Amino acid sequence: MRRDPAAGNPDLFGCARDYLHVYMPRVRAMSPRTIEAYRISLECFLGYLDQTGHVQREHVRFDHFDRPHLKAWLAWMTDHQGYAPKTVTLRLTAVKAFLAYAAQEDITLVALSQAARALKAPAQPRKPVDYLTTPQTRAILAAHTGGTAKSRRNRMLLILLYDTAARVSEITSLTLQDLRLDEPGHVTLTGKRNKTRVVPLTGKTISHLRVYLTEFHPGAPRLPAARPLFYSLHDGQPARLSADTVSAVLSQAAQSARQNCPSIPGHIHCHLLRKTKAMDLYQQGIPLPLIMRLLGHENASTTSAFYAFATLDMMRQAISKATPAISVPVTDPLTEDKLQALYSLR
């Protein structure tokens, strides 16, 4: 790490520039929005030092990132600025990540990073877990009746979105090469930071997909592998759908489904289908770590030993047990901790 020529200390701002402009985008492959959020968090701490300690930006050193300053910063954000607990947590997480990177670059900063790691942000109030009931899910998935080609596309889109518990970005980025309908049928999803995971498909979904491919991708083996699975035509060429389009498809389905199922929430979003799938899996007795594996949820408390046994066949069995037509009542209610674990899935 570069050193500040005047003080002989590690160069804070040089380290921050390398962290934000080199390490995060190139090594961690983080999105521009994530990098911007971390930059704002660091700027927030600098603003706090300026306002409360009258430490001008050019005079800030790594010594100012010690535990007393960080604890006072947390209190300032909560009491003086009125930040929500979620925002305070994000700000602290960003600073911890930056100090961890700095400690890797300069061994003299290890103690500083370890002291910051021990800090905890204020506890966030727990929110009720949102998910759709079985009748609500069934009504939404059946809302696009298939009377037109667009309706048939939208129906397949929602079926796959629910069955794979995919994020919207994972669905919109699907191409023909990501789909395998022969045994064992599965789809390869590309998630956050370009990480991929394989999700098995149920027999019913595979049947739907075969019909869909016949209509929307005739002669699929001869088509470009990068052709988007779900598309709209622009100048006669298939173009991948946007996240806004998928959200609109779901909103239209919900609006139509409310005629037969008025209990469907007024505000519905694609992530709700992801949470609903997780809940359906859990209500069928699927272990929570396996659900997290299926959904690509990173959790340090889930052991690698369990992952070793989470084979494709096990995952397929798990997904096949969870459908929108659950007929076996749940005998054991979910504890609050387990509800919150499902709610935390991203």
mmCIF file of C-alpha atoms in Angstrom:
data_model
loop_
_atom_site.group_PDB
_atom_site.id
_atom_site.type_symbol
_atom_site.label_atom_id
_atom_site.label_comp_id
_atom_site.label_asym_id
_atom_site.label_seq_id
_atom_site.Cartn_x
_atom_site.Cartn_y
_atom_site.Cartn_z
ATOM 1 C CA MET A 1 0.000 0.000 0.000
ATOM 2 C CA ARG A 2 1.148 3.501 -0.745
ATOM 3 C CA ARG A 3 2.258 5.708 2.142
ATOM 4 C CA ASP A 4 1.377 9.306 2.912
ATOM 5 C CA PRO A 5 4.674 11.128 2.308
ATOM 6 C CA ALA A 6 3.957 13.736 4.973
ATOM 7 C CA ALA A 7 3.041 11.470 7.866
ATOM 8 C CA GLY A 8 4.489 8.137 6.791
ATOM 9 C CA ASN A 9 1.111 6.484 7.428
ATOM 10 C CA PRO A 10 -0.821 4.305 4.978
ATOM 11 C CA ASP A 11 -2.370 6.419 2.230
ATOM 12 C CA LEU A 12 -6.069 6.373 3.102
ATOM 13 C CA PHE A 13 -7.433 8.025 -0.032
ATOM 14 C CA GLY A 14 -5.145 6.110 -2.365
ATOM 15 C CA CYS A 15 -6.329 2.903 -0.746
ATOM 16 C CA ALA A 16 -9.966 3.989 -1.071
ATOM 17 C CA ARG A 17 -9.528 4.767 -4.781
ATOM 18 C CA ASP A 18 -7.964 1.371 -5.422
ATOM 19 C CA TYR A 19 -10.735 -0.297 -3.438
ATOM 20 C CA LEU A 20 -13.607 1.412 -5.236
ATOM 21 C CA HIS A 21 -12.201 1.600 -8.760
ATOM 22 C CA VAL A 22 -10.077 -1.545 -9.054
ATOM 23 C CA TYR A 23 -10.759 -4.141 -6.387
ATOM 24 C CA MET A 24 -14.565 -3.978 -6.242
ATOM 25 C CA PRO A 25 -15.342 -3.829 -9.992
ATOM 26 C CA ARG A 26 -12.529 -6.061 -11.284
ATOM 27 C CA VAL A 27 -11.777 -8.535 -8.504
ATOM 28 C CA ARG A 28 -15.147 -8.764 -6.744
ATOM 29 C CA ALA A 29 -17.121 -8.047 -9.944
ATOM 30 C CA MET A 30 -19.628 -5.962 -8.012
ATOM 31 C CA SER A 31 -22.294 -3.965 -9.797
ATOM 32 C CA PRO A 32 -21.951 -0.194 -10.245
ATOM 33 C CA ARG A 33 -24.899 0.352 -7.909
ATOM 34 C CA THR A 34 -23.224 -1.645 -5.133
ATOM 35 C CA ILE A 35 -19.962 0.244 -5.591
ATOM 36 C CA GLU A 36 -21.837 3.549 -5.464
ATOM 37 C CA ALA A 37 -23.576 2.494 -2.242
ATOM 38 C CA TYR A 38 -20.211 1.704 -0.645
ATOM 39 C CA ARG A 39 -18.754 5.008 -1.829
ATOM 40 C CA ILE A 40 -21.666 6.891 -0.285
ATOM 41 C CA SER A 41 -21.106 5.026 2.992
ATOM 42 C CA LEU A 42 -17.462 6.082 3.117
ATOM 43 C CA GLU A 43 -18.460 9.638 2.270
ATOM 44 C CA CYS A 44 -20.979 9.519 5.117
ATOM 45 C CA PHE A 45 -18.234 8.708 7.615
ATOM 46 C CA LEU A 46 -16.048 11.504 6.277
ATOM 47 C CA GLY A 47 -18.994 13.874 6.558
ATOM 48 C CA TYR A 48 -19.517 12.824 10.162
ATOM 49 C CA LEU A 49 -15.871 13.510 11.024
ATOM 50 C CA ASP A 50 -16.120 16.933 9.423
ATOM 51 C CA GLN A 51 -19.371 17.924 11.120
ATOM 52 C CA THR A 52 -18.749 16.599 14.623
ATOM 53 C CA GLY A 53 -14.981 16.490 14.988
ATOM 54 C CA HIS A 54 -14.082 19.277 12.584
ATOM 55 C CA VAL A 55 -11.642 16.929 10.879
ATOM 56 C CA GLN A 56 -11.353 18.165 7.332
ATOM 57 C CA ARG A 57 -11.228 15.614 4.575
ATOM 58 C CA GLU A 58 -7.546 16.123 3.735
ATOM 59 C CA HIS A 59 -6.617 15.462 7.362
ATOM 60 C CA VAL A 60 -8.493 12.174 7.761
ATOM 61 C CA ARG A 61 -6.246 9.180 8.460
ATOM 62 C CA PHE A 62 -6.820 5.522 9.169
ATOM 63 C CA ASP A 63 -6.477 6.377 12.875
ATOM 64 C CA HIS A 64 -9.896 8.016 12.650
ATOM 65 C CA PHE A 65 -11.448 4.625 11.812
ATOM 66 C CA ASP A 66 -10.856 3.366 15.342
ATOM 67 C CA ARG A 67 -13.580 1.826 17.474
ATOM 68 C CA PRO A 68 -14.546 4.988 19.463
ATOM 69 C CA HIS A 69 -15.028 7.025 16.283
ATOM 70 C CA LEU A 70 -17.066 4.277 14.616
ATOM 71 C CA LYS A 71 -19.295 3.800 17.678
ATOM 72 C CA ALA A 72 -19.953 7.521 17.832
ATOM 73 C CA TRP A 73 -20.694 7.516 14.102
ATOM 74 C CA LEU A 74 -23.329 4.789 14.552
ATOM 75 C CA ALA A 75 -25.003 6.837 17.292
ATOM 76 C CA TRP A 76 -24.846 9.965 15.135
ATOM 77 C CA MET A 77 -26.518 8.253 12.195
ATOM 78 C CA THR A 78 -29.274 6.882 14.427
ATOM 79 C CA ASP A 79 -29.945 9.775 16.785
ATOM 80 C CA HIS A 80 -28.898 12.863 14.839
ATOM 81 C CA GLN A 81 -29.533 11.908 11.206
ATOM 82 C CA GLY A 82 -32.501 9.643 11.843
ATOM 83 C CA TYR A 83 -31.275 6.895 9.504
ATOM 84 C CA ALA A 84 -33.256 3.689 9.423
ATOM 85 C CA PRO A 85 -31.565 0.668 11.042
ATOM 86 C CA LYS A 86 -31.183 -0.943 7.606
ATOM 87 C CA THR A 87 -29.302 2.105 6.321
ATOM 88 C CA VAL A 88 -27.041 2.206 9.387
ATOM 89 C CA THR A 89 -26.245 -1.476 8.894
ATOM 90 C CA LEU A 90 -25.370 -0.898 5.230
ATOM 91 C CA ARG A 91 -23.091 2.023 6.094
ATOM 92 C CA LEU A 92 -21.254 0.037 8.762
ATOM 93 C CA THR A 93 -20.928 -3.014 6.500
ATOM 94 C CA ALA A 94 -19.313 -0.874 3.806
ATOM 95 C CA VAL A 95 -16.749 0.577 6.208
ATOM 96 C CA LYS A 96 -15.953 -2.880 7.618
ATOM 97 C CA ALA A 97 -15.412 -4.216 4.104
ATOM 98 C CA PHE A 98 -13.110 -1.324 3.248
ATOM 99 C CA LEU A 99 -11.031 -1.835 6.413
ATOM 100 C CA ALA A 100 -10.789 -5.558 5.710
ATOM 101 C CA TYR A 101 -9.409 -4.775 2.263
ATOM 102 C CA ALA A 102 -6.977 -2.228 3.726
ATOM 103 C CA ALA A 103 -5.773 -4.795 6.267
ATOM 104 C CA GLN A 104 -4.997 -7.206 3.448
ATOM 105 C CA GLU A 105 -2.905 -4.524 1.785
ATOM 106 C CA ASP A 106 -1.103 -3.332 4.941
ATOM 107 C CA ILE A 107 -0.514 -5.580 7.955
ATOM 108 C CA THR A 108 -0.354 -2.578 10.301
ATOM 109 C CA LEU A 109 -4.107 -2.100 9.802
ATOM 110 C CA VAL A 110 -5.151 -5.609 10.875
ATOM 111 C CA ALA A 111 -5.946 -4.604 14.460
ATOM 112 C CA LEU A 112 -8.035 -1.680 13.211
ATOM 113 C CA SER A 113 -10.054 -3.969 10.950
ATOM 114 C CA GLN A 114 -10.583 -6.570 13.673
ATOM 115 C CA ALA A 115 -11.813 -3.919 16.106
ATOM 116 C CA ALA A 116 -14.338 -2.694 13.517
ATOM 117 C CA ARG A 117 -15.553 -6.236 12.836
ATOM 118 C CA ALA A 118 -16.683 -6.553 16.451
ATOM 119 C CA LEU A 119 -19.047 -3.590 16.125
ATOM 120 C CA LYS A 120 -22.723 -4.273 15.561
ATOM 121 C CA ALA A 121 -25.306 -1.973 14.074
ATOM 122 C CA PRO A 122 -28.588 -1.324 15.920
ATOM 123 C CA ALA A 123 -31.030 -4.202 15.698
ATOM 124 C CA GLN A 124 -33.572 -3.864 12.916
ATOM 125 C CA PRO A 125 -37.257 -4.212 13.770
ATOM 126 C CA ARG A 126 -38.638 -7.461 12.485
ATOM 127 C CA LYS A 127 -41.190 -7.242 9.728
ATOM 128 C CA PRO A 128 -43.921 -9.762 9.020
ATOM 129 C CA VAL A 129 -42.979 -12.384 6.487
ATOM 130 C CA ASP A 130 -44.781 -11.837 3.182
ATOM 131 C CA TYR A 131 -45.689 -14.755 0.942
ATOM 132 C CA LEU A 132 -48.640 -15.893 -1.135
ATOM 133 C CA THR A 133 -51.078 -18.553 -0.055
ATOM 134 C CA THR A 134 -51.703 -21.619 -2.187
ATOM 135 C CA PRO A 135 -54.956 -20.290 -3.735
ATOM 136 C CA GLN A 136 -53.293 -16.937 -4.455
ATOM 137 C CA THR A 137 -50.315 -18.583 -6.165
ATOM 138 C CA ARG A 138 -52.533 -20.878 -8.205
ATOM 139 C CA ALA A 139 -54.714 -17.983 -9.343
ATOM 140 C CA ILE A 140 -51.767 -15.857 -10.435
ATOM 141 C CA LEU A 141 -50.076 -18.657 -12.380
ATOM 142 C CA ALA A 142 -53.350 -19.367 -14.190
ATOM 143 C CA ALA A 143 -54.226 -15.721 -14.880
ATOM 144 C CA HIS A 144 -52.693 -15.624 -18.367
ATOM 145 C CA THR A 145 -55.070 -18.007 -20.085
ATOM 146 C CA GLY A 146 -53.028 -18.533 -23.243
ATOM 147 C CA GLY A 147 -55.531 -17.069 -25.690
ATOM 148 C CA THR A 148 -52.786 -15.180 -27.534
ATOM 149 C CA ALA A 149 -49.099 -15.804 -28.199
ATOM 150 C CA LYS A 150 -48.155 -13.045 -25.770
ATOM 151 C CA SER A 151 -50.388 -14.552 -23.109
ATOM 152 C CA ARG A 152 -48.779 -17.968 -23.604
ATOM 153 C CA ARG A 153 -45.327 -16.424 -23.270
ATOM 154 C CA ASN A 154 -46.333 -14.616 -20.093
ATOM 155 C CA ARG A 155 -47.836 -17.755 -18.589
ATOM 156 C CA MET A 156 -44.642 -19.702 -19.193
ATOM 157 C CA LEU A 157 -42.605 -16.821 -17.785
ATOM 158 C CA LEU A 158 -44.482 -16.813 -14.476
ATOM 159 C CA ILE A 159 -44.466 -20.598 -14.191
ATOM 160 C CA LEU A 160 -40.703 -20.705 -14.576
ATOM 161 C CA LEU A 161 -40.208 -17.696 -12.293
ATOM 162 C CA TYR A 162 -42.074 -19.493 -9.525
ATOM 163 C CA ASP A 163 -40.794 -23.022 -10.157
ATOM 164 C CA THR A 164 -37.111 -22.010 -10.104
ATOM 165 C CA ALA A 165 -37.496 -19.271 -7.437
ATOM 166 C CA ALA A 166 -35.299 -17.171 -9.691
ATOM 167 C CA ARG A 167 -34.508 -13.519 -9.320
ATOM 168 C CA VAL A 168 -35.910 -11.325 -12.084
ATOM 169 C CA SER A 169 -32.441 -10.665 -13.491
ATOM 170 C CA GLU A 170 -31.819 -14.413 -13.636
ATOM 171 C CA ILE A 171 -34.988 -14.997 -15.640
ATOM 172 C CA THR A 172 -34.434 -12.156 -18.105
ATOM 173 C CA SER A 173 -30.850 -13.291 -18.805
ATOM 174 C CA LEU A 174 -31.837 -16.890 -19.618
ATOM 175 C CA THR A 175 -30.822 -18.128 -23.057
ATOM 176 C CA LEU A 176 -31.481 -21.349 -24.937
ATOM 177 C CA GLN A 177 -28.119 -22.754 -23.878
ATOM 178 C CA ASP A 178 -29.145 -22.437 -20.208
ATOM 179 C CA LEU A 179 -32.012 -24.877 -20.643
ATOM 180 C CA ARG A 180 -31.783 -28.683 -20.528
ATOM 181 C CA LEU A 181 -35.027 -30.632 -20.911
ATOM 182 C CA ASP A 182 -33.536 -34.115 -21.280
ATOM 183 C CA GLU A 183 -32.969 -36.131 -18.128
ATOM 184 C CA PRO A 184 -32.021 -34.706 -15.755
ATOM 185 C CA GLY A 185 -33.959 -31.569 -16.742
ATOM 186 C CA HIS A 186 -32.539 -28.385 -15.289
ATOM 187 C CA VAL A 187 -31.849 -24.725 -15.891
ATOM 188 C CA THR A 188 -28.634 -22.815 -15.237
ATOM 189 C CA LEU A 189 -29.237 -19.460 -13.580
ATOM 190 C CA THR A 190 -26.688 -16.660 -13.485
ATOM 191 C CA GLY A 191 -27.112 -14.646 -10.306
ATOM 192 C CA LYS A 192 -25.317 -11.951 -8.361
ATOM 193 C CA ARG A 193 -21.681 -11.322 -9.251
ATOM 194 C CA ASN A 194 -22.129 -13.668 -12.248
ATOM 195 C CA LYS A 195 -22.340 -16.728 -10.008
ATOM 196 C CA THR A 196 -24.173 -19.634 -11.607
ATOM 197 C CA ARG A 197 -26.227 -22.383 -10.064
ATOM 198 C CA VAL A 198 -28.115 -25.334 -11.487
ATOM 199 C CA VAL A 199 -31.787 -25.656 -10.553
ATOM 200 C CA PRO A 200 -33.696 -28.821 -11.447
ATOM 201 C CA LEU A 201 -37.049 -28.555 -13.192
ATOM 202 C CA THR A 202 -40.214 -30.421 -12.314
ATOM 203 C CA GLY A 203 -41.825 -32.722 -14.855
ATOM 204 C CA LYS A 204 -44.818 -30.393 -15.313
ATOM 205 C CA THR A 205 -42.597 -27.396 -15.992
ATOM 206 C CA ILE A 206 -40.554 -29.394 -18.510
ATOM 207 C CA SER A 207 -43.779 -30.315 -20.329
ATOM 208 C CA HIS A 208 -44.805 -26.657 -20.452
ATOM 209 C CA LEU A 209 -41.358 -25.677 -21.715
ATOM 210 C CA ARG A 210 -41.447 -28.214 -24.552
ATOM 211 C CA VAL A 211 -44.685 -26.698 -25.834
ATOM 212 C CA TYR A 212 -43.297 -23.192 -25.368
ATOM 213 C CA LEU A 213 -40.102 -23.954 -27.294
ATOM 214 C CA THR A 214 -42.059 -25.453 -30.178
ATOM 215 C CA GLU A 215 -43.981 -22.201 -30.609
ATOM 216 C CA PHE A 216 -41.432 -19.539 -29.716
ATOM 217 C CA HIS A 217 -38.177 -21.256 -30.690
ATOM 218 C CA PRO A 218 -39.007 -23.631 -33.568
ATOM 219 C CA GLY A 219 -35.986 -25.685 -34.536
ATOM 220 C CA ALA A 220 -34.272 -24.705 -31.280
ATOM 221 C CA PRO A 221 -31.146 -26.878 -31.824
ATOM 222 C CA ARG A 222 -30.343 -24.867 -34.956
ATOM 223 C CA LEU A 223 -30.888 -21.458 -33.330
ATOM 224 C CA PRO A 224 -28.107 -19.376 -31.724
ATOM 225 C CA ALA A 225 -27.309 -20.608 -28.229
ATOM 226 C CA ALA A 226 -27.390 -17.037 -26.917
ATOM 227 C CA ARG A 227 -30.978 -16.450 -28.123
ATOM 228 C CA PRO A 228 -33.030 -15.178 -25.138
ATOM 229 C CA LEU A 229 -35.508 -17.694 -23.789
ATOM 230 C CA PHE A 230 -38.118 -14.993 -23.159
ATOM 231 C CA TYR A 231 -38.146 -12.182 -25.669
ATOM 232 C CA SER A 232 -40.059 -9.537 -27.533
ATOM 233 C CA LEU A 233 -39.411 -8.675 -31.159
ATOM 234 C CA HIS A 234 -37.533 -5.459 -31.932
ATOM 235 C CA ASP A 235 -37.085 -4.779 -35.643
ATOM 236 C CA GLY A 236 -37.945 -8.411 -36.236
ATOM 237 C CA GLN A 237 -35.212 -9.700 -33.900
ATOM 238 C CA PRO A 238 -35.738 -11.330 -30.476
ATOM 239 C CA ALA A 239 -34.601 -9.081 -27.617
ATOM 240 C CA ARG A 240 -34.493 -10.071 -23.970
ATOM 241 C CA LEU A 241 -37.234 -8.738 -21.739
ATOM 242 C CA SER A 242 -36.517 -6.020 -19.224
ATOM 243 C CA ALA A 243 -37.106 -6.350 -15.487
ATOM 244 C CA ASP A 244 -39.884 -3.773 -15.816
ATOM 245 C CA THR A 245 -41.626 -5.928 -18.406
ATOM 246 C CA VAL A 246 -41.533 -8.967 -16.125
ATOM 247 C CA SER A 247 -42.914 -6.874 -13.268
ATOM 248 C CA ALA A 248 -45.715 -5.660 -15.528
ATOM 249 C CA VAL A 249 -46.526 -9.254 -16.544
ATOM 250 C CA LEU A 250 -46.874 -10.228 -12.887
ATOM 251 C CA SER A 251 -48.939 -7.133 -12.055
ATOM 252 C CA GLN A 252 -51.315 -7.854 -14.924
ATOM 253 C CA ALA A 253 -51.667 -11.457 -13.768
ATOM 254 C CA ALA A 254 -52.396 -10.369 -10.209
ATOM 255 C CA GLN A 255 -54.975 -7.828 -11.347
ATOM 256 C CA SER A 256 -56.778 -10.432 -13.410
ATOM 257 C CA ALA A 257 -56.507 -13.106 -10.703
ATOM 258 C CA ARG A 258 -58.133 -10.857 -8.080
ATOM 259 C CA GLN A 259 -61.474 -11.380 -9.822
ATOM 260 C CA ASN A 260 -61.440 -14.987 -8.580
ATOM 261 C CA CYS A 261 -59.135 -14.493 -5.596
ATOM 262 C CA PRO A 262 -59.730 -11.065 -4.009
ATOM 263 C CA SER A 263 -57.223 -11.736 -1.199
ATOM 264 C CA ILE A 264 -54.224 -11.271 -3.529
ATOM 265 C CA PRO A 265 -52.212 -8.296 -2.173
ATOM 266 C CA GLY A 266 -52.627 -4.952 -3.878
ATOM 267 C CA HIS A 267 -48.886 -4.459 -4.213
ATOM 268 C CA ILE A 268 -47.225 -7.515 -5.680
ATOM 269 C CA HIS A 269 -43.648 -7.873 -6.883
ATOM 270 C CA CYS A 270 -41.547 -10.605 -8.454
ATOM 271 C CA HIS A 271 -39.489 -11.228 -5.323
ATOM 272 C CA LEU A 272 -42.710 -12.265 -3.603
ATOM 273 C CA LEU A 273 -42.865 -15.336 -5.865
ATOM 274 C CA ARG A 274 -39.331 -16.209 -4.775
ATOM 275 C CA LYS A 275 -40.302 -16.008 -1.108
ATOM 276 C CA THR A 276 -43.480 -17.952 -1.780
ATOM 277 C CA LYS A 277 -41.526 -20.787 -3.387
ATOM 278 C CA ALA A 278 -39.202 -20.875 -0.392
ATOM 279 C CA MET A 279 -42.162 -21.060 1.974
ATOM 280 C CA ASP A 280 -43.857 -23.769 -0.094
ATOM 281 C CA LEU A 281 -40.680 -25.834 0.009
ATOM 282 C CA TYR A 282 -40.377 -25.396 3.749
ATOM 283 C CA GLN A 283 -44.008 -26.281 4.379
ATOM 284 C CA GLN A 284 -43.372 -29.555 2.602
ATOM 285 C CA GLY A 285 -40.631 -30.375 5.100
ATOM 286 C CA ILE A 286 -37.592 -29.463 3.009
ATOM 287 C CA PRO A 287 -34.623 -28.521 5.248
ATOM 288 C CA LEU A 288 -33.861 -24.819 5.331
ATOM 289 C CA PRO A 289 -30.195 -25.203 4.252
ATOM 290 C CA LEU A 290 -31.323 -27.072 1.140
ATOM 291 C CA ILE A 291 -33.810 -24.314 0.340
ATOM 292 C CA MET A 292 -31.031 -21.761 0.634
ATOM 293 C CA ARG A 293 -28.919 -23.895 -1.679
ATOM 294 C CA LEU A 294 -31.709 -24.002 -4.246
ATOM 295 C CA LEU A 295 -32.226 -20.270 -4.121
ATOM 296 C CA GLY A 296 -28.522 -19.440 -4.322
ATOM 297 C CA HIS A 297 -28.607 -17.808 -0.917
ATOM 298 C CA GLU A 298 -25.166 -17.320 0.628
ATOM 299 C CA ASN A 299 -25.180 -17.925 4.357
ATOM 300 C CA ALA A 300 -22.039 -18.451 6.373
ATOM 301 C CA SER A 301 -23.910 -20.525 8.953
ATOM 302 C CA THR A 302 -24.772 -23.157 6.366
ATOM 303 C CA THR A 303 -21.962 -25.683 6.445
ATOM 304 C CA SER A 304 -20.041 -26.900 3.449
ATOM 305 C CA ALA A 305 -20.546 -30.439 4.737
ATOM 306 C CA PHE A 306 -24.253 -30.125 4.022
ATOM 307 C CA TYR A 307 -23.608 -28.743 0.551
ATOM 308 C CA ALA A 308 -21.646 -31.872 -0.247
ATOM 309 C CA PHE A 309 -24.881 -33.867 -0.043
ATOM 310 C CA ALA A 310 -27.102 -31.374 -1.864
ATOM 311 C CA THR A 311 -27.025 -33.243 -5.150
ATOM 312 C CA LEU A 312 -29.100 -32.449 -8.200
ATOM 313 C CA ASP A 313 -31.424 -35.367 -7.521
ATOM 314 C CA MET A 314 -32.022 -34.220 -3.948
ATOM 315 C CA MET A 315 -32.863 -30.742 -5.181
ATOM 316 C CA ARG A 316 -35.214 -32.098 -7.835
ATOM 317 C CA GLN A 317 -37.069 -34.113 -5.228
ATOM 318 C CA ALA A 318 -37.339 -31.031 -3.075
ATOM 319 C CA ILE A 319 -38.793 -28.869 -5.848
ATOM 320 C CA SER A 320 -41.201 -31.581 -6.971
ATOM 321 C CA LYS A 321 -42.722 -31.699 -3.498
ATOM 322 C CA ALA A 322 -43.576 -28.008 -3.549
ATOM 323 C CA THR A 323 -46.387 -27.051 -5.904
ATOM 324 C CA PRO A 324 -49.144 -24.442 -5.819
ATOM 325 C CA ALA A 325 -51.563 -27.219 -4.881
ATOM 326 C CA ILE A 326 -50.398 -28.216 -1.416
ATOM 327 C CA SER A 327 -52.968 -30.609 0.026
ATOM 328 C CA VAL A 328 -51.260 -31.726 3.240
ATOM 329 C CA PRO A 329 -51.808 -29.275 6.114
ATOM 330 C CA VAL A 330 -48.793 -28.098 8.074
ATOM 331 C CA THR A 331 -48.881 -29.563 11.562
ATOM 332 C CA ASP A 332 -45.935 -27.713 13.107
ATOM 333 C CA PRO A 333 -46.078 -23.898 12.965
ATOM 334 C CA LEU A 334 -42.925 -22.103 11.885
ATOM 335 C CA THR A 335 -40.995 -20.416 14.647
ATOM 336 C CA GLU A 336 -40.242 -16.696 14.375
ATOM 337 C CA ASP A 337 -36.537 -17.413 13.760
ATOM 338 C CA LYS A 338 -37.328 -19.761 10.888
ATOM 339 C CA LEU A 339 -39.762 -17.267 9.399
ATOM 340 C CA GLN A 340 -37.118 -14.584 9.521
ATOM 341 C CA ALA A 341 -34.560 -16.932 7.936
ATOM 342 C CA LEU A 342 -36.914 -17.459 5.009
ATOM 343 C CA TYR A 343 -37.695 -13.755 4.876
ATOM 344 C CA SER A 344 -33.990 -12.893 4.605
ATOM 345 C CA LEU A 345 -33.575 -14.798 1.326
ATOM 346 C CA ARG A 346 -32.281 -12.566 -1.467
#
